[in-house]
Tab-separated table of C-alpha atoms and ligand atoms in Angstrom:
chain	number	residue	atom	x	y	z
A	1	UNK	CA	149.620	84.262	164.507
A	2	UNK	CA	151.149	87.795	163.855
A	3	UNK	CA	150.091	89.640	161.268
A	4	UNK	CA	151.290	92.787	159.598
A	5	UNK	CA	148.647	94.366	157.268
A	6	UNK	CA	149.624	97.420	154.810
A	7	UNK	CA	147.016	99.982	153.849
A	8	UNK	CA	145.665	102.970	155.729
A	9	UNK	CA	141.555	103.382	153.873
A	10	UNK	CA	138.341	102.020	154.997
A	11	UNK	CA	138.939	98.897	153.620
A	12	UNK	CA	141.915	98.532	155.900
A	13	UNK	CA	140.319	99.028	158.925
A	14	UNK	CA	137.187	96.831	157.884
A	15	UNK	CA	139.808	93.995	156.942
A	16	UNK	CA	141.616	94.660	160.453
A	17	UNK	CA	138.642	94.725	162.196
A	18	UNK	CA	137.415	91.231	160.570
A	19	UNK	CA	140.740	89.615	161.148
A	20	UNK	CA	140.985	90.829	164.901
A	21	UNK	CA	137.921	88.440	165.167
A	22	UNK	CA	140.251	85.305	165.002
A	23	UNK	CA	141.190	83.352	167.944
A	24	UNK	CA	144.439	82.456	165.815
A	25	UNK	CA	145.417	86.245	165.838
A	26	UNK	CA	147.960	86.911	168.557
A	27	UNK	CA	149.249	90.316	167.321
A	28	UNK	CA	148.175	92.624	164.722
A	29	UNK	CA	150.480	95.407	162.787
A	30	UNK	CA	149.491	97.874	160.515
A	31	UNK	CA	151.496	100.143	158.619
A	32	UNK	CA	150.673	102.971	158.256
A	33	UNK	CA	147.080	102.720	159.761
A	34	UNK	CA	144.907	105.128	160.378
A	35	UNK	CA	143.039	106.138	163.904
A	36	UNK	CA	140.458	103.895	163.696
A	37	UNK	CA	142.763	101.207	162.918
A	38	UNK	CA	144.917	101.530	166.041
A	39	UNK	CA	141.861	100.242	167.966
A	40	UNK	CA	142.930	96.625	166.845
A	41	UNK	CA	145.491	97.066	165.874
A	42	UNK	CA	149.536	98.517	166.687
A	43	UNK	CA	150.212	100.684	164.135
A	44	UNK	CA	154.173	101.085	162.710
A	45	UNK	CA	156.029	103.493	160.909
A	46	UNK	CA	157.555	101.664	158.037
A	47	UNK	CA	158.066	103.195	154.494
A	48	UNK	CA	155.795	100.589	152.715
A	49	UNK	CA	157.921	101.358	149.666
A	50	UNK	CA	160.929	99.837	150.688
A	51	UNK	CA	160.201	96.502	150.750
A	52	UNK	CA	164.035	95.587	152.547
A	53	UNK	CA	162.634	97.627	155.076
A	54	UNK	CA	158.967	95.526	155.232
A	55	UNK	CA	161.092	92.394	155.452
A	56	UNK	CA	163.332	93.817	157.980
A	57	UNK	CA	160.009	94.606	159.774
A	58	UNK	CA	158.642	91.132	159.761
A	59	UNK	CA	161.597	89.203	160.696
A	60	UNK	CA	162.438	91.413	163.656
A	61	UNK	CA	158.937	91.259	164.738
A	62	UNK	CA	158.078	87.689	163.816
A	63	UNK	CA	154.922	87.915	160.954
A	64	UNK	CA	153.651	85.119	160.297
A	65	UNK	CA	151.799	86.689	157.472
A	66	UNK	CA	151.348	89.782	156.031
A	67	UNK	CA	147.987	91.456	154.042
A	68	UNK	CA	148.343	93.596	151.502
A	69	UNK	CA	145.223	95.785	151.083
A	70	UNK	CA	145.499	98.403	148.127
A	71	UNK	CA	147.081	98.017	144.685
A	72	UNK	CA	150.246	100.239	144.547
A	73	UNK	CA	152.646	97.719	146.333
A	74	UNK	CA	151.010	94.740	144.552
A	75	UNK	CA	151.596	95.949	141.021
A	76	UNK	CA	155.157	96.683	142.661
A	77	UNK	CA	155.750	93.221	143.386
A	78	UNK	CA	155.757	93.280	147.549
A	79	UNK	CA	154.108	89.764	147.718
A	80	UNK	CA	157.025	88.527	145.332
A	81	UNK	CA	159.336	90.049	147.307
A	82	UNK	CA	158.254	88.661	150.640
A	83	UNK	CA	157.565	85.691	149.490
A	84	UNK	CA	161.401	85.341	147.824
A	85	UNK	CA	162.498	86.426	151.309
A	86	UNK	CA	160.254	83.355	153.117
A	87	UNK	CA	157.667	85.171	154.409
A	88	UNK	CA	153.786	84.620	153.437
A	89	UNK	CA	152.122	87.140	152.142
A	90	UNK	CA	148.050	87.491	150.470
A	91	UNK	CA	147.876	89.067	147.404
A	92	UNK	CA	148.889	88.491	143.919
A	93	UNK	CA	152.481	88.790	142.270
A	94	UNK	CA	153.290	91.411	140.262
A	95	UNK	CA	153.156	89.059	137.560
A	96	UNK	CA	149.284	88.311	138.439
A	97	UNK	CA	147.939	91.915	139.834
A	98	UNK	CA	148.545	92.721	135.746
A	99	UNK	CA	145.102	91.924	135.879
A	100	UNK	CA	144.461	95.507	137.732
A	101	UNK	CA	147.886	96.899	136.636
A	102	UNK	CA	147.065	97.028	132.393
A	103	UNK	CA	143.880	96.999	130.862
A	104	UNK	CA	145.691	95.669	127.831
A	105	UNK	CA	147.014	92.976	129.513
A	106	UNK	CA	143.755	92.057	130.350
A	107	UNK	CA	142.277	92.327	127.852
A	108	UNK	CA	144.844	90.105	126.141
A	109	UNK	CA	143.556	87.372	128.472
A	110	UNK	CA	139.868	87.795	127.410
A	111	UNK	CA	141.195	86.766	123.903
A	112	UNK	CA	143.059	84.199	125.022
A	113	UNK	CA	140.184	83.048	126.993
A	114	UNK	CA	137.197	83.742	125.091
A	115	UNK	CA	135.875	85.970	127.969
A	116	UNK	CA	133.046	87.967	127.261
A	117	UNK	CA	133.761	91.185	127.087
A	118	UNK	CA	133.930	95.181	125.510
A	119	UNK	CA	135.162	94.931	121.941
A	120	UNK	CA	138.371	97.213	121.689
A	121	UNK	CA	141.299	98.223	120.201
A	122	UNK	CA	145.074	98.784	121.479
A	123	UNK	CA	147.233	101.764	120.592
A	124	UNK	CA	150.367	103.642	121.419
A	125	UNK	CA	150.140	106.661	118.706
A	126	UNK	CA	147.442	109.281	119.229
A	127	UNK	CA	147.048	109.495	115.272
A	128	UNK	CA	146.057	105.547	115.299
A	129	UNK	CA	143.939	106.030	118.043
A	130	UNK	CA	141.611	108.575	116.683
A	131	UNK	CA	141.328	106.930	113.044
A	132	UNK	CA	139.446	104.332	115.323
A	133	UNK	CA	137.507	106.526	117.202
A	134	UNK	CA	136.939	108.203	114.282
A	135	UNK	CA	135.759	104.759	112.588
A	136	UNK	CA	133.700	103.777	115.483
A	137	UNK	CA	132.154	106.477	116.766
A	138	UNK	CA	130.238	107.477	120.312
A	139	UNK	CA	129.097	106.283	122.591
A	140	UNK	CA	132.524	104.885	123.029
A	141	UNK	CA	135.094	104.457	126.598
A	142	UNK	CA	138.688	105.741	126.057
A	143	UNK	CA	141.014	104.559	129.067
A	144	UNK	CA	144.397	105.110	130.024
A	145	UNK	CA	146.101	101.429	129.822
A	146	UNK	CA	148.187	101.933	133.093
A	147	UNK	CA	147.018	102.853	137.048
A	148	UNK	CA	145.939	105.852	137.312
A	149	UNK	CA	143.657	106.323	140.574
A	150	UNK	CA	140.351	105.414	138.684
A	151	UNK	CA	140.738	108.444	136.620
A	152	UNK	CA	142.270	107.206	133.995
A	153	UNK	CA	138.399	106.282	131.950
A	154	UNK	CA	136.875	108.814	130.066
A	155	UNK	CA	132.740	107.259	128.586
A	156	UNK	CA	132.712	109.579	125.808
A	157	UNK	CA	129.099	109.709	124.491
A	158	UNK	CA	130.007	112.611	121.760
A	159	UNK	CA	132.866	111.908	119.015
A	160	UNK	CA	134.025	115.147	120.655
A	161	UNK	CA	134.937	114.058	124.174
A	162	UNK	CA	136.118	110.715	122.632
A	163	UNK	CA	138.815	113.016	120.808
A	164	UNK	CA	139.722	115.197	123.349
A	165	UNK	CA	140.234	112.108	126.353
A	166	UNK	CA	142.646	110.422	123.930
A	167	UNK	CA	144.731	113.392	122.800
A	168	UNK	CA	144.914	113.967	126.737
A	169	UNK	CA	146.439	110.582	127.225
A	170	UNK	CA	148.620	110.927	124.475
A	171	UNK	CA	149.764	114.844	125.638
A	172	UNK	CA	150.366	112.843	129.397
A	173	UNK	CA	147.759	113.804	131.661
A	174	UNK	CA	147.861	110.262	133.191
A	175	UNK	CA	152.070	110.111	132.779
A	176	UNK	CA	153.218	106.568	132.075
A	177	UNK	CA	149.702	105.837	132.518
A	178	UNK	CA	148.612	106.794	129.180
A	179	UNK	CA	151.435	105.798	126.725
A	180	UNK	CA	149.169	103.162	125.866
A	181	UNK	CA	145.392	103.544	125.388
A	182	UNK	CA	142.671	100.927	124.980
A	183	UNK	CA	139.271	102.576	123.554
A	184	UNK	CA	136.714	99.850	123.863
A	185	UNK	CA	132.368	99.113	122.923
A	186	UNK	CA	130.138	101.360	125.147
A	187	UNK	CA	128.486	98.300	127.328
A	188	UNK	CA	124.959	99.421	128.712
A	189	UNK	CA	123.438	97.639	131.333
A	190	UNK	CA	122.962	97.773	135.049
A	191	UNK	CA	126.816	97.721	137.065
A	192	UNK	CA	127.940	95.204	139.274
A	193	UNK	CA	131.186	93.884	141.222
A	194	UNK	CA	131.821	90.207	142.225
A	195	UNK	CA	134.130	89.379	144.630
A	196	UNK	CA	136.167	85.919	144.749
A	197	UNK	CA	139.646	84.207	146.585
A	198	UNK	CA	142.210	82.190	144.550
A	199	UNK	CA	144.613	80.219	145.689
A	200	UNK	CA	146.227	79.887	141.907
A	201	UNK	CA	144.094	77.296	140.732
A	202	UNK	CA	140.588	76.828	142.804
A	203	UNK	CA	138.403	80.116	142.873
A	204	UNK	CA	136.065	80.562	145.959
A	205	UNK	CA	133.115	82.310	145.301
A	206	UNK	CA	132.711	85.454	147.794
A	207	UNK	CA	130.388	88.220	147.592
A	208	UNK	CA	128.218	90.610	145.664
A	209	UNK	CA	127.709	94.377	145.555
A	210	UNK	CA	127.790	97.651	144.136
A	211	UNK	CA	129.020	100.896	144.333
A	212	UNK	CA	127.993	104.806	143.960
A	213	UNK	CA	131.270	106.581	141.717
A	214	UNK	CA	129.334	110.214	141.890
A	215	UNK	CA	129.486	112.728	144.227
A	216	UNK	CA	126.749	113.852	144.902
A	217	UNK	CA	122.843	112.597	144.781
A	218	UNK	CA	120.996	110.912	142.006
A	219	UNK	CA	124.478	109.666	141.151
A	220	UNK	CA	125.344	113.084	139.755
A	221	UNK	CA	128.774	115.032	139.805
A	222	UNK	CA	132.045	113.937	139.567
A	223	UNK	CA	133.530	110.145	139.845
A	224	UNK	CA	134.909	109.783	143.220
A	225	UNK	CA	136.738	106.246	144.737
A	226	UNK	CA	133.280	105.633	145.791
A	227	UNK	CA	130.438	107.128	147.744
A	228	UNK	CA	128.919	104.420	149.639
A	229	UNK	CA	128.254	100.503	148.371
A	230	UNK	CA	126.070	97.714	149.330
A	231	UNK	CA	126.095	93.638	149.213
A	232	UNK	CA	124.226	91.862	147.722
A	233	UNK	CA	124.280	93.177	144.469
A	234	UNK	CA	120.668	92.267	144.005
A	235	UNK	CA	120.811	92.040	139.933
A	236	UNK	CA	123.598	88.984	140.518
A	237	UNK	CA	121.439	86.496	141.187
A	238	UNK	CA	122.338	82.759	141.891
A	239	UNK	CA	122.291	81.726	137.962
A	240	UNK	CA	124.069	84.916	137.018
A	241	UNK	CA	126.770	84.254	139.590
A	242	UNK	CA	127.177	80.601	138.032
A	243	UNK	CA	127.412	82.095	134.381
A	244	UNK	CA	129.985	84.912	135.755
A	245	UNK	CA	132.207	81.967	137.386
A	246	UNK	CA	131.941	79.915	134.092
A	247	UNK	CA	132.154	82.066	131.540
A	248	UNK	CA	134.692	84.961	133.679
A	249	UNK	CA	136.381	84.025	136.838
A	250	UNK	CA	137.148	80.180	136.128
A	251	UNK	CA	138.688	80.790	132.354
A	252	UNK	CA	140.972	83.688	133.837
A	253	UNK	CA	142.126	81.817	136.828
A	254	UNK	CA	142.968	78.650	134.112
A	255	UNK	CA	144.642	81.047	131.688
A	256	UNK	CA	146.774	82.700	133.957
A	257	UNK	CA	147.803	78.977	135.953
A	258	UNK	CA	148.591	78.172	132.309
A	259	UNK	CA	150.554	81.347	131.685
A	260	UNK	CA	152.396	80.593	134.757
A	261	UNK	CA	152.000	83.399	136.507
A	262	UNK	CA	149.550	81.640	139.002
A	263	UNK	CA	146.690	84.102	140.474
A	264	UNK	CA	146.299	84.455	144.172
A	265	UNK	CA	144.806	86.938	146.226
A	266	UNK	CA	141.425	88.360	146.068
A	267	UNK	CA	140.185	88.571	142.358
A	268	UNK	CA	137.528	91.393	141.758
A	269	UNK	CA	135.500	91.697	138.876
A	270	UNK	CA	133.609	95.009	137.663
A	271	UNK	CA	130.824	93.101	135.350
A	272	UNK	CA	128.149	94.901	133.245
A	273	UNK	CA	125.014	92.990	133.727
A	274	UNK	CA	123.183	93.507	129.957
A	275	UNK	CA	120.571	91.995	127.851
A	276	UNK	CA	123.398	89.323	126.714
A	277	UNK	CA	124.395	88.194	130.135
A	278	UNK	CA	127.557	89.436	131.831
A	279	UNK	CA	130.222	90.728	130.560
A	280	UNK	CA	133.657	91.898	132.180
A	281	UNK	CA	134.727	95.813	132.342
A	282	UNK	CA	137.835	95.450	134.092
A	283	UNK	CA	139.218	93.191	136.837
A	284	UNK	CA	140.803	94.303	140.303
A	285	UNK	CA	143.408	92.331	142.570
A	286	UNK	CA	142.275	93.584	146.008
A	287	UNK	CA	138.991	94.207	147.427
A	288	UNK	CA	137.194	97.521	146.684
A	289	UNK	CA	136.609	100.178	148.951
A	290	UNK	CA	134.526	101.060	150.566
A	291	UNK	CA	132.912	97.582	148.713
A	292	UNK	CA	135.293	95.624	151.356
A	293	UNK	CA	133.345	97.190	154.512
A	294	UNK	CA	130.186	95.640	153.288
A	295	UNK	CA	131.467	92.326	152.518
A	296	UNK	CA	133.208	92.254	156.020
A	297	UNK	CA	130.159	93.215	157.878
A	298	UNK	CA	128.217	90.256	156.526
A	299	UNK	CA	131.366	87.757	156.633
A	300	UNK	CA	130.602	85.294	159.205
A	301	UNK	CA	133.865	82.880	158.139
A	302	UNK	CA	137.065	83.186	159.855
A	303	UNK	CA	138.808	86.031	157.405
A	304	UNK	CA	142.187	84.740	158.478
A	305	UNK	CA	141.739	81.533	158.252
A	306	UNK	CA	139.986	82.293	154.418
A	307	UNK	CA	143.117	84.657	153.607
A	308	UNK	CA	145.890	81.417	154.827
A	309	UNK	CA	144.409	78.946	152.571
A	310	UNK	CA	144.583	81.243	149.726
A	311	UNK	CA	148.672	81.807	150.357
A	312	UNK	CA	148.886	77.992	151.036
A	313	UNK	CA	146.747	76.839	148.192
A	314	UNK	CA	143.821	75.176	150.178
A	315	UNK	CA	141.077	77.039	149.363
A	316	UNK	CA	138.830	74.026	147.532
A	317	UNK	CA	138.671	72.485	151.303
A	318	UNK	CA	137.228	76.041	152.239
A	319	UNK	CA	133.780	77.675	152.572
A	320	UNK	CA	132.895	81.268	153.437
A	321	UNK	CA	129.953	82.071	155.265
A	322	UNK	CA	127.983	84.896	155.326
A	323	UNK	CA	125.156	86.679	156.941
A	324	UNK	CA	121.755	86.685	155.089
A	325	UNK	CA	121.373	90.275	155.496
A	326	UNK	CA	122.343	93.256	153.436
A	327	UNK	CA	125.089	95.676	154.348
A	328	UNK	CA	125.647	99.338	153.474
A	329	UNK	CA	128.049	102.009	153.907
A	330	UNK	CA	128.073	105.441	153.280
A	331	UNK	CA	131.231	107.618	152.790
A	332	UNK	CA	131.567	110.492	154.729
A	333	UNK	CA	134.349	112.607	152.563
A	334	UNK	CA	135.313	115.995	153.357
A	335	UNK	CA	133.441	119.378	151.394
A	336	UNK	CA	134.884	119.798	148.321
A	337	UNK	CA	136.177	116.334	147.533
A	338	UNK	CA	136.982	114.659	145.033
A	339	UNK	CA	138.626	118.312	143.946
A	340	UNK	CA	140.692	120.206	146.876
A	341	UNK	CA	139.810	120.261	150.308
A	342	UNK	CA	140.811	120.779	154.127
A	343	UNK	CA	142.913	118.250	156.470
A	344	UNK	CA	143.207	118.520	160.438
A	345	UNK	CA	139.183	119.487	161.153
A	346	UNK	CA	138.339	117.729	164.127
A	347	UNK	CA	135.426	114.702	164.003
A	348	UNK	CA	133.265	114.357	167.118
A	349	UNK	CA	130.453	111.840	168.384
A	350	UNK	CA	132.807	108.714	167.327
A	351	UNK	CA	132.962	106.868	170.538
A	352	UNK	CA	130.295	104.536	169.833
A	353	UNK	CA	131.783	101.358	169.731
A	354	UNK	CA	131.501	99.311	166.901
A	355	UNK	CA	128.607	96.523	167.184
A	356	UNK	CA	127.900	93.128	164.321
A	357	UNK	CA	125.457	95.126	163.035
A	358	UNK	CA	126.572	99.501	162.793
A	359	UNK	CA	130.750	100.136	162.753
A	360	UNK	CA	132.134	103.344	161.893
A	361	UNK	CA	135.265	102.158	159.818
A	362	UNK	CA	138.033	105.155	159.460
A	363	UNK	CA	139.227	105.911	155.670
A	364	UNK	CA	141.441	108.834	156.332
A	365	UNK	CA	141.802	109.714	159.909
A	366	UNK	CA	144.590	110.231	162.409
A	367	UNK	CA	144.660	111.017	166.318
A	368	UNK	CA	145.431	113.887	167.492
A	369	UNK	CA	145.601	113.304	171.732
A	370	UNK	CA	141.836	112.649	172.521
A	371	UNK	CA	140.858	114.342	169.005
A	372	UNK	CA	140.219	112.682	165.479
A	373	UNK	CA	141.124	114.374	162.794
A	374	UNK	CA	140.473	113.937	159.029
A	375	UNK	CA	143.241	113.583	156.945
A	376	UNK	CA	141.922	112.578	153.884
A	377	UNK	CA	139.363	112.902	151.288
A	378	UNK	CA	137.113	110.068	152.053
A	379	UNK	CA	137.061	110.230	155.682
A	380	UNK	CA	135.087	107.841	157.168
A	381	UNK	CA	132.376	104.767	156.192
A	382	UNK	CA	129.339	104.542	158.545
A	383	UNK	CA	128.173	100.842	158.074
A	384	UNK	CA	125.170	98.846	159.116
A	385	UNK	CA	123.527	95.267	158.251
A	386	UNK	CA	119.824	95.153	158.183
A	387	UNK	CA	117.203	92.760	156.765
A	388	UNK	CA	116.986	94.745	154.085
A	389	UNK	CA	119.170	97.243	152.102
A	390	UNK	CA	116.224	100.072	153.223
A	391	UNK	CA	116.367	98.915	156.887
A	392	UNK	CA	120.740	99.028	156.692
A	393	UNK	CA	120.415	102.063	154.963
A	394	UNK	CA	118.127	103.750	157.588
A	395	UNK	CA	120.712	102.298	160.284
A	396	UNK	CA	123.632	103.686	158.750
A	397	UNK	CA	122.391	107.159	157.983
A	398	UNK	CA	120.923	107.023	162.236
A	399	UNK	CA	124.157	106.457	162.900
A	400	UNK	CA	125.501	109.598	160.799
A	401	UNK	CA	123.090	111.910	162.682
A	402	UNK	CA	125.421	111.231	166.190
A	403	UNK	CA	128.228	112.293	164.161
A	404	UNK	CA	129.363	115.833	164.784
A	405	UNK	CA	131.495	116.885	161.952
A	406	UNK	CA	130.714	120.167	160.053
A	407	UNK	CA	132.799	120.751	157.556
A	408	UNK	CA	131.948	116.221	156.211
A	409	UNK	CA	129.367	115.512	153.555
A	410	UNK	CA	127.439	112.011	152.622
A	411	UNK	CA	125.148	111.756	149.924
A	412	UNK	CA	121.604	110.655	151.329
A	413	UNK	CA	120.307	108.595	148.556
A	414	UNK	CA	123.095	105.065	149.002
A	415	UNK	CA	121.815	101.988	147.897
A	416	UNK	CA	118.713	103.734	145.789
A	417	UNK	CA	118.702	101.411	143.115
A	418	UNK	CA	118.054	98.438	145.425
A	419	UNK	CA	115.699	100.129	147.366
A	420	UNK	CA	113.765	100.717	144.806
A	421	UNK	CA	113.785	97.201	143.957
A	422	UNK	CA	113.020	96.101	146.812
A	423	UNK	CA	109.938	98.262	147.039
A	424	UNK	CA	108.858	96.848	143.762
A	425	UNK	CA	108.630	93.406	145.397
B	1	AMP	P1	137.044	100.982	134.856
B	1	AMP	O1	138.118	101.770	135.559
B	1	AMP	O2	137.505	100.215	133.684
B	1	AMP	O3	136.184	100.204	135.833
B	1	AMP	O4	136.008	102.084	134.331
B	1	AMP	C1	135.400	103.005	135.229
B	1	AMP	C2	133.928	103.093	134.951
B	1	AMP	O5	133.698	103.472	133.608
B	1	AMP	C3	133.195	101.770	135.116
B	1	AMP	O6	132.837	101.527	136.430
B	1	AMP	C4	132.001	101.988	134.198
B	1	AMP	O7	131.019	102.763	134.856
B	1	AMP	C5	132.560	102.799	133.088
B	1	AMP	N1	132.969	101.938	131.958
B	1	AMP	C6	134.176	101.378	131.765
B	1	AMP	N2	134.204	100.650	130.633
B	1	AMP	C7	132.968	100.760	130.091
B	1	AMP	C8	132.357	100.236	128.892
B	1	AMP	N3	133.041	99.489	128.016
B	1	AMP	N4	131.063	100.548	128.656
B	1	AMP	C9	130.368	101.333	129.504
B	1	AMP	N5	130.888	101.854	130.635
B	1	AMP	C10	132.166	101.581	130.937
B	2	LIG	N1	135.175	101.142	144.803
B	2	LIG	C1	135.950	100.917	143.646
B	2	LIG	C2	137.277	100.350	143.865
B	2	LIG	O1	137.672	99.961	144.945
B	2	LIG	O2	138.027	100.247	142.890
């Protein structure tokens, strides 16, 4: 089969480098790439914005399928438009990828549902919004209904910051973004993200893990994309993940079947693990990152034969495998990132190949001759699989000291909260 795949992060080339593992993979695209992508990978130049042009691409080329990794062109409706012009393609519509594209929206289908989840409240006037807040008071989470790049959530724990994030919204620091803004119950409890496939009306049951937002160590600083992750997600245990496919993922994939506006493609869910059981924070339609380099390290299925059956709707005859071990990746981001920093310093020590068990998957790269360059803000994910999340952890940050990159940062302490954990027995 040929396959184009759009995206250019880590979770790209951990999603390339899983599907170039297929014997039924003949040919793999990727627009636009990035360096470490173009080891499996032919990368083209094709304005992923133009979706003519995408179809142009696969008919002249022959794809046979095409896999969407981030959100931008799924909330933009690429999968609706391939699939209008004959050509399969994973991922939601833009009908279903709602899910990631509002927080109202989804929130609308927890009603509907009778999902557990934050209580909140809708508004589109800055005066309404702060007689709740007002009414409420902190700790309480303001966010910005609409995409905006994970910044868009503001966990106010004074009254204070409460009013100031939703005045923001309303004065447009997240543009369209913010015209709407859902303020919703302060959930405590330990974090975790699930990870399942739908075909539209049978939800397969992935993976477990969880993520480091901050910065910088002891999971201080600023929220980032992500710092580093691990799977399993050792507070999601086996009865937890049957509650969280009862009481979540089942009930959404029904209501929105019902609705329909089917849901296919890879359904995420942030939970809140508290002393009430799980409840749902907010739903994603595409793996995480740098969550998906974990999951495909330990992925022993076929990926492309796991990502068919969802287009084709055949995922109850499937089954996905995966390695016993843990996986963990840490980011290595450029200094001063997430604020400003520099593009074009050169990266050395990456010729290692990639094994099963350490890969160094590219987020923001490009070649430059025989150099790699960053070109991003998170630059690169240095992964390993050990029998524990201490042993991949001490892989992954072995692998980091062959890396030659001065002017690249990591935190030191991914996967802490496991660790510790772990050492408790
Ligand atoms: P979201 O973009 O909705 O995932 O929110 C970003 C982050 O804000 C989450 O990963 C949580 O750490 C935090 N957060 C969001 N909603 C809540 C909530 N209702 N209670 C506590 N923390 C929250
Ligand atoms: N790592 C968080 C995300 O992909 O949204």
């Amino acid at each position: 089969m040929k396959l184009l795949l759009i995206g250019s992060g880590g979770r790209e080339h951990a999603l390339a480098w899983a599907l170039a593992k297929s014997p039924k993979l003949t040919k793999l695209y990727a627009a636009p790439g990035n360096a470490g992508i173009a080891e499996v990978a032919e990368l083209c130049n094709l304005n992923t914005t133009d979706h003519q042009a995408v179809i142009g691409f696969c008919r002249d080329h022959e794809i046979d399928l095409v896999v969407v990794g981030p959100e931008a062109p799924l909330v933009a409706g690429l999968v609706d438009d391939l699939e209008a012009a004959g050509i399969k393609a994973f991922g939601p519509s833009k009908a279903a990828a709602q899910l990631e594209g509002s927080k109202a929206f989804t929130k609308g289908v927890c009603d509907e549902a009778d999902i557990p989840t934050a209580g909140y409240g809708r508004f589109d006037t800055a005066e309404d919004a702060l007689t709740y807040v007002r009414k409420q008071g902190a700790p309480i989470v303001v966010k910005a209904d609409g995409l905006a790049a994970g910044k868009g959530v503001v966990v106010a724990m004074t009254l204070k910051e409460a009013e100031d994030a939703v005045t923001a919204c309303f004065e447009g620091s997240f543009g369209e973004a913010g015209a709407e803004v859902v303020i919703e119950e302060f959930l405590e409890g330990e974090e975790a993200s699930f990870f399942v496939l739908s075909d539209g009306t049978n939800a397969l049951p992935l993976a477990t893990a969880q993520d480091h937002k901050r910065a910088y160590d002891g999971d201080e600083g600023p929220n980032t994309g992500g710092m580093g992750a691990y799977s399993p997600a050792p507070v999601l245990t086996d009865a937890l993940i049957a509650d969280v496919m009862r009481t979540i993922i089942e009930p959404t994939i029904a209501t929105l079947a019902k609705r329909g506006t089917p849901f296919k493609g890879v359904l995420y869910a942030g939970l809140m693990i508290g002393k009430n059981g799980p409840k749902l924070i907010e739903y994603n339609t595409r793996f995480g990152d740098p969550e998906c380099q974990v999951l495909m390290m330990r992925l022993k299925s076929d990926l492309l034969d796991l990502l068919l059956a969802s287009v084709e709707g055949r995922l109850d005859q499937m089954t996905a495998d995966w390695r016993d071990e843990a996986a963990l990746t840490v980011v290595m981001a450029a200094k001063g990132y997430p604020g400003s920093y520099d593009k074009g310093t050169e990266i050395r020590g990456l010729d290692t190949a990639a094994t099963d068990d350490v890969a160094v998957f590219h987020a923001g790269t490009k070649r430059n001759g025989t150099q790699i360059l960053a070109n991003g803000g998170r630059v690169l994910n240095v992964t390993a699989v050990g029998a524990t999340v201490h042993e991949a952890q001490q892989r992954a940050y072995e692998r980091i000291r062959d890396i030659d990159w001065p002017e690249g940062f990591c935190r030191s302490d991914i996967g802490w909260r496991a660790i510790a954990r772990e050492s408790e027995g």
